[in-house]
Amino acid sequence: MAVLDAKPMIGYLATGILVLGLLRVGHAIFVPLAFSLFIIALVAPLQIRLQRWIPKLLALLVTLSATIFLIVAVGSSVTWGLSKLGQWLLVNARRFQDVYVHWTDWLEEHGIAIAGPLADRFDVTWLVGLTQGLAGRLNSFAGSALLVFVFVMLGLLEMEDFGKRLGSPALQPQGMNMLNANREISRKLRRFMLVRTFASISTGLIVWAFASFAGLELAAAWGAIAFALNYIPFLGPFVATVLPTLFAIGQFDSWQMALAVFAGLNLIQFLIGSYLEPLLTGASLAISPFAVIFSVFFWSFMWGVPGAFIGVPILIAFIIYCEKSSVAKWIAVLLSATSFDHSDKAPT
């Protein structure tokens, strides 16, 4: 009997592995599709409200224009910041070269000759290439942005008819369950992005003020990078903390000052990420921190930087669908920081 019970589980596991493999291989299609569904969930209420006052196509045009403007604004901030850093590195490359040689000599004087063979080959231009490469990769996302735009446009046009099809008697009760789940996903994703945007703006402004106070060059660029990267949980704040620390080493040539910059930036990220955001999101978005970390790293492995950004929204949608299923509700309970016994009383 145990062997028979295990067969369906093995089948589900094999199907899941095949689906994940397909998502990895077909990332060129599935990444724009995932982003388009995410954007539709965010802007659908705006589209619905505008249709009450203006024609449907005009409402669609306004919604798409507002969406494109916001996406370009966020993407341009990090691209501008990285471009500024690349230009600064080209001018100050010699300074990093001297710091590297000085630290190498200090290590060798104390009997640590691990970097000796690399001292003659060290060239800071690789760091310039890294920052410019990151900016170029962000610009390359514009190629798939056209496909996302098409998916979003078609999805918003068909949204009303799709809702009616889900409510048809032939699809009940699955249709209404899916419709209710989609509405809850849209509501929670909007709350998630609203809180994340507020936290990102706060992080960017505070990092800019801190960098200016510490005398760190390119303070505005550090603020713009911190603002944009804060949308990627864990990985984004980590990069936004490590990069200024490395540049502080080259600028001040002092490990004490670099340590102070590192500590200050981590304090900012900790207060906003560990206190302010949970306070604003409340129990309705309480997700296990382990599940969040795993989702970010897993989807970054699957889809790279876009996966790191979309990982948490995918997790939110997955938890809600599991919550609506009597068979998979236990998965939603395990992945959430709270039980669902009183989910109907969650704040909106």
Coordinates of C-alpha atoms in Angstrom, one line a residue:
M1 CA 0.0 0.0 0.0
A2 CA 2.9 2.4 0.8
V3 CA 4.4 1.7 -2.6
L4 CA 1.1 2.5 -4.2
D5 CA 0.7 5.8 -2.2
A6 CA 4.2 6.8 -3.2
K7 CA 3.5 6.6 -6.9
P8 CA 1.4 9.7 -7.2
M9 CA 4.0 11.6 -5.2
I10 CA 6.8 10.5 -7.5
G11 CA 4.7 11.6 -10.5
Y12 CA 4.1 15.0 -9.0
L13 CA 7.9 15.3 -8.3
A14 CA 8.8 14.3 -11.8
T15 CA 6.3 16.7 -13.3
G16 CA 7.6 19.5 -11.1
I17 CA 11.2 18.9 -12.2
L18 CA 10.2 18.9 -15.8
V19 CA 8.3 22.1 -15.4
L20 CA 11.3 23.8 -13.7
G21 CA 13.5 22.6 -16.5
L22 CA 11.2 24.0 -19.0
L23 CA 11.1 27.4 -17.2
R24 CA 14.9 27.4 -17.2
V25 CA 15.4 26.5 -20.8
G26 CA 12.6 28.8 -22.0
H27 CA 13.5 31.8 -19.9
A28 CA 13.5 34.0 -23.0
I29 CA 9.7 33.6 -23.1
F30 CA 8.8 32.8 -19.5
V31 CA 10.6 35.8 -17.9
P32 CA 8.7 38.4 -20.0
L33 CA 5.5 36.4 -19.3
A34 CA 6.1 36.4 -15.5
F35 CA 6.9 40.1 -15.5
S36 CA 3.8 40.9 -17.6
L37 CA 1.5 39.0 -15.2
F38 CA 3.1 40.8 -12.3
I39 CA 2.6 44.2 -14.0
I40 CA -1.0 43.3 -14.9
A41 CA -1.7 42.4 -11.3
L42 CA -0.4 45.8 -10.2
V43 CA -2.0 48.1 -12.7
A44 CA -5.4 46.3 -13.3
P45 CA -7.2 48.3 -10.7
L46 CA -6.1 51.5 -12.4
Q47 CA -7.3 50.2 -15.7
I48 CA -10.7 49.3 -14.2
R49 CA -11.2 52.7 -12.6
L50 CA -10.2 54.6 -15.7
Q51 CA -12.7 52.6 -17.8
R52 CA -15.5 54.0 -15.7
W53 CA -14.7 57.5 -16.9
I54 CA -13.0 57.2 -20.3
P55 CA -13.2 54.7 -23.2
K56 CA -11.4 51.4 -22.8
L57 CA -8.6 52.0 -25.3
L58 CA -7.8 55.4 -23.9
A59 CA -7.7 53.9 -20.4
L60 CA -5.4 51.3 -21.7
L61 CA -3.1 53.9 -23.2
V62 CA -3.0 55.9 -19.9
T63 CA -2.3 52.8 -17.9
L64 CA 0.5 51.6 -20.2
S65 CA 2.1 55.1 -20.3
A66 CA 2.1 55.4 -16.5
T67 CA 3.6 51.9 -16.2
I68 CA 6.4 52.5 -18.7
F69 CA 7.3 55.8 -17.1
L70 CA 7.7 54.2 -13.7
I71 CA 9.7 51.3 -15.0
V72 CA 12.0 53.6 -17.0
A73 CA 12.5 55.9 -13.9
V74 CA 13.6 53.0 -11.7
G75 CA 15.8 51.4 -14.3
S76 CA 17.4 54.7 -15.3
S77 CA 18.4 55.4 -11.7
V78 CA 20.6 52.4 -11.3
T79 CA 21.9 52.7 -14.8
W80 CA 22.9 56.3 -14.2
G81 CA 24.5 55.5 -10.9
L82 CA 26.6 52.6 -12.3
S83 CA 27.6 54.8 -15.3
K84 CA 28.8 57.5 -12.9
L85 CA 30.8 55.0 -11.0
G86 CA 32.4 53.7 -14.2
Q87 CA 33.5 57.2 -15.2
W88 CA 34.9 57.8 -11.7
L89 CA 36.9 54.6 -11.8
L90 CA 38.4 55.5 -15.1
V91 CA 39.7 58.7 -13.6
N92 CA 40.8 57.2 -10.3
A93 CA 42.0 53.8 -11.4
R94 CA 45.6 54.6 -10.3
R95 CA 44.4 55.2 -6.7
F96 CA 43.0 51.7 -6.4
Q97 CA 46.1 50.3 -7.9
D98 CA 48.2 52.0 -5.2
V99 CA 45.9 50.8 -2.5
Y100 CA 46.1 47.3 -3.7
V101 CA 49.9 47.3 -3.8
H102 CA 50.1 48.9 -0.4
W103 CA 47.9 46.3 1.2
T104 CA 49.8 43.5 -0.6
D105 CA 53.1 44.8 0.8
W106 CA 51.6 45.0 4.3
L107 CA 50.4 41.4 4.1
E108 CA 53.8 40.2 2.9
E109 CA 55.5 42.1 5.8
H110 CA 53.3 40.2 8.2
G111 CA 54.1 36.8 6.6
I112 CA 50.9 36.6 4.5
A113 CA 52.2 36.2 0.9
I114 CA 48.9 35.0 -0.6
A115 CA 48.5 38.0 -3.0
G116 CA 52.1 38.3 -4.2
P117 CA 51.7 36.6 -7.5
L118 CA 48.6 38.7 -8.3
A119 CA 50.2 42.1 -7.5
D120 CA 51.9 42.5 -10.9
R121 CA 48.9 41.4 -12.8
F122 CA 46.3 43.5 -10.9
D123 CA 44.5 46.0 -13.2
V124 CA 41.6 48.1 -11.9
T125 CA 40.1 48.2 -15.4
W126 CA 38.4 44.9 -14.7
L127 CA 36.4 46.8 -12.0
V128 CA 35.5 49.4 -14.6
G129 CA 34.4 46.7 -16.9
L130 CA 32.3 45.2 -14.2
T131 CA 30.4 48.3 -13.5
Q132 CA 29.9 49.1 -17.2
G133 CA 28.9 45.5 -17.8
L134 CA 26.2 45.8 -15.1
A135 CA 24.9 49.0 -16.7
G136 CA 25.0 47.4 -20.1
R137 CA 23.1 44.3 -18.9
L138 CA 20.4 46.5 -17.4
N139 CA 20.1 48.3 -20.8
S140 CA 19.9 44.9 -22.5
F141 CA 16.7 44.3 -20.6
A142 CA 15.1 46.7 -23.0
G143 CA 15.1 44.0 -25.6
S144 CA 12.6 41.8 -23.7
A145 CA 10.7 44.9 -22.6
L146 CA 8.9 45.0 -25.9
L147 CA 7.6 41.5 -25.4
V148 CA 6.5 42.4 -21.9
F149 CA 4.7 45.4 -23.3
V150 CA 2.8 43.3 -25.8
F151 CA 1.9 40.8 -23.1
V152 CA 0.7 43.5 -20.8
M153 CA -1.4 45.2 -23.5
L154 CA -3.1 42.0 -24.6
G155 CA -3.6 40.9 -21.0
L156 CA -5.3 44.2 -20.0
L157 CA -7.5 44.1 -23.1
E158 CA -8.6 40.5 -22.3
M159 CA -8.8 40.9 -18.5
E160 CA -12.6 41.7 -18.3
D161 CA -13.5 38.8 -20.7
F162 CA -11.2 36.4 -18.9
G163 CA -12.9 37.3 -15.6
K164 CA -16.3 36.5 -17.1
R165 CA -15.1 33.2 -18.4
L166 CA -13.8 32.2 -14.9
G167 CA -17.3 33.1 -13.6
S168 CA -19.1 30.9 -16.1
P169 CA -21.1 27.9 -14.6
A170 CA -19.0 25.4 -16.7
L171 CA -15.8 26.2 -14.7
Q172 CA -17.3 26.1 -11.2
P173 CA -16.1 25.9 -8.5
Q174 CA -12.6 26.1 -9.8
G175 CA -13.3 29.2 -11.8
M176 CA -14.4 31.3 -8.8
N177 CA -11.6 29.9 -6.6
M178 CA -9.1 31.0 -9.3
L179 CA -10.8 34.4 -9.7
N180 CA -10.8 35.0 -5.9
A181 CA -7.1 33.9 -5.7
N182 CA -6.2 36.3 -8.5
R183 CA -7.9 39.2 -6.8
E184 CA -6.1 38.5 -3.5
I185 CA -2.8 38.1 -5.4
S186 CA -3.3 41.5 -7.0
R187 CA -4.2 43.1 -3.7
K188 CA -1.2 41.7 -1.9
L189 CA 1.3 42.4 -4.7
R190 CA 0.1 46.1 -4.7
R191 CA 0.7 46.3 -1.0
F192 CA 4.0 44.6 -1.3
M193 CA 5.2 47.0 -4.1
L194 CA 3.8 50.1 -2.3
V195 CA 5.8 49.2 0.9
R196 CA 8.8 48.2 -1.1
T197 CA 8.7 51.5 -3.1
F198 CA 8.4 53.6 0.1
A199 CA 11.3 51.6 1.7
S200 CA 13.4 52.0 -1.5
I201 CA 12.9 55.8 -1.6
S202 CA 13.7 56.0 2.1
T203 CA 16.8 53.9 1.7
G204 CA 18.0 56.0 -1.3
L205 CA 17.5 59.3 0.5
I206 CA 19.2 58.1 3.7
V207 CA 22.1 56.5 1.9
W208 CA 22.6 59.7 -0.1
A209 CA 22.6 61.8 3.1
F210 CA 24.9 59.3 4.9
A211 CA 27.4 59.3 2.0
S212 CA 27.4 63.1 1.9
F213 CA 28.0 63.3 5.6
A214 CA 30.8 60.7 5.4
G215 CA 32.5 62.6 2.6
L216 CA 32.0 59.7 0.1
E217 CA 32.3 60.9 -3.4
L218 CA 29.3 60.3 -5.8
A219 CA 26.8 60.4 -2.9
A220 CA 23.9 60.9 -5.3
A221 CA 24.9 57.9 -7.4
W222 CA 25.1 55.7 -4.2
G223 CA 21.6 56.9 -3.3
A224 CA 20.2 56.1 -6.7
I225 CA 21.8 52.6 -6.7
A226 CA 20.5 51.9 -3.2
F227 CA 17.0 53.0 -4.2
A228 CA 16.9 50.8 -7.3
L229 CA 18.6 47.7 -5.8
N230 CA 16.4 47.7 -2.7
Y231 CA 13.6 46.3 -4.9
I232 CA 15.6 43.0 -4.9
P233 CA 15.4 41.5 -1.4
F234 CA 18.7 40.6 0.3
L235 CA 20.9 40.5 -2.8
G236 CA 20.2 44.2 -3.8
P237 CA 20.9 45.7 -0.3
F238 CA 24.0 43.5 -0.1
V239 CA 25.4 44.9 -3.4
A240 CA 24.4 48.4 -2.4
T241 CA 26.4 48.0 0.8
V242 CA 29.5 46.3 -0.5
L243 CA 30.1 48.6 -3.5
P244 CA 30.4 51.8 -1.5
T245 CA 32.6 50.1 1.0
L246 CA 35.0 49.0 -1.7
F247 CA 35.1 52.5 -3.1
A248 CA 35.6 54.0 0.4
I249 CA 38.8 51.9 0.6
G250 CA 40.1 53.5 -2.6
Q251 CA 39.0 57.0 -1.7
F252 CA 40.1 57.2 1.9
D253 CA 42.9 54.6 1.9
S254 CA 41.8 53.8 5.4
W255 CA 40.3 50.5 6.6
Q256 CA 38.8 52.3 9.6
M257 CA 36.9 54.7 7.4
A258 CA 35.8 51.8 5.1
L259 CA 34.6 49.9 8.2
A260 CA 32.6 53.0 9.3
V261 CA 31.0 53.3 5.9
F262 CA 30.2 49.5 5.9
A263 CA 28.7 49.7 9.4
G264 CA 26.6 52.8 8.7
L265 CA 25.2 51.3 5.5
N266 CA 24.3 48.0 7.1
L267 CA 22.6 49.9 9.9
I268 CA 20.5 51.7 7.4
Q269 CA 19.6 48.5 5.6
F270 CA 18.8 46.7 8.9
L271 CA 16.5 49.4 10.3
I272 CA 14.5 49.8 7.1
G273 CA 14.5 46.1 6.0
S274 CA 14.1 44.5 9.4
Y275 CA 11.9 47.1 11.2
L276 CA 10.2 49.6 8.9
E277 CA 9.1 47.2 6.1
P278 CA 7.6 44.5 8.4
L279 CA 5.8 47.2 10.4
L280 CA 4.2 48.5 7.2
T281 CA 3.4 45.2 5.5
G282 CA 1.7 43.8 8.6
A283 CA 0.5 40.2 9.0
S284 CA -1.1 40.0 5.6
L285 CA 2.3 39.7 3.9
A286 CA 4.0 37.8 6.7
I287 CA 6.2 35.2 4.9
S288 CA 8.9 32.9 6.3
P289 CA 12.3 34.7 6.0
F290 CA 13.8 31.3 4.9
A291 CA 11.2 31.0 2.1
V292 CA 12.0 34.6 1.0
I293 CA 15.7 34.0 0.9
F294 CA 15.3 30.6 -0.9
S295 CA 12.9 32.2 -3.4
V296 CA 15.3 35.0 -4.2
F297 CA 18.3 32.8 -4.7
F298 CA 16.4 30.0 -6.5
W299 CA 14.8 32.3 -9.1
S300 CA 18.1 34.2 -9.5
F301 CA 19.6 30.9 -10.4
M302 CA 16.8 30.2 -12.8
W303 CA 16.5 33.6 -14.5
G304 CA 19.4 35.7 -13.3
V305 CA 18.8 39.3 -12.1
P306 CA 15.1 39.4 -13.3
G307 CA 14.5 36.2 -11.3
A308 CA 15.9 37.8 -8.2
F309 CA 13.4 40.7 -8.6
I310 CA 10.4 38.6 -9.4
G311 CA 11.1 35.8 -6.9
V312 CA 9.2 37.2 -4.0
P313 CA 6.1 38.1 -6.1
I314 CA 6.1 34.5 -7.4
L315 CA 6.3 33.2 -3.9
I316 CA 3.4 35.4 -2.8
A317 CA 1.2 34.1 -5.7
F318 CA 2.3 30.5 -4.9
I319 CA 1.3 30.8 -1.3
I320 CA -2.1 32.3 -2.1
Y321 CA -2.9 29.5 -4.6
C322 CA -1.8 26.9 -2.0
E323 CA -4.0 28.6 0.6
K324 CA -7.1 28.4 -1.6
S325 CA -6.5 24.6 -2.1
S326 CA -7.6 22.2 0.6
V327 CA -4.9 19.8 -0.6
A328 CA -2.0 22.2 -0.6
K329 CA -3.0 24.5 2.2
W330 CA -0.4 23.0 4.5
I331 CA 2.3 24.3 2.1
A332 CA 1.0 27.8 2.5
V333 CA 1.1 27.5 6.3
L334 CA 4.7 26.2 6.2
L335 CA 5.8 29.1 4.0
S336 CA 4.1 31.8 5.9
A337 CA 5.0 33.4 9.2
T338 CA 1.4 33.3 10.4
S339 CA -1.4 30.7 10.2
F340 CA -4.5 31.3 8.0
D341 CA -7.1 30.6 10.6
H342 CA -8.0 34.3 10.6
S343 CA -6.8 35.3 7.2
D344 CA -10.1 37.0 6.5
K345 CA -9.3 39.5 9.1
A346 CA -5.9 40.4 7.6
P347 CA -5.5 44.2 7.0
T348 CA -6.1 45.4 3.5

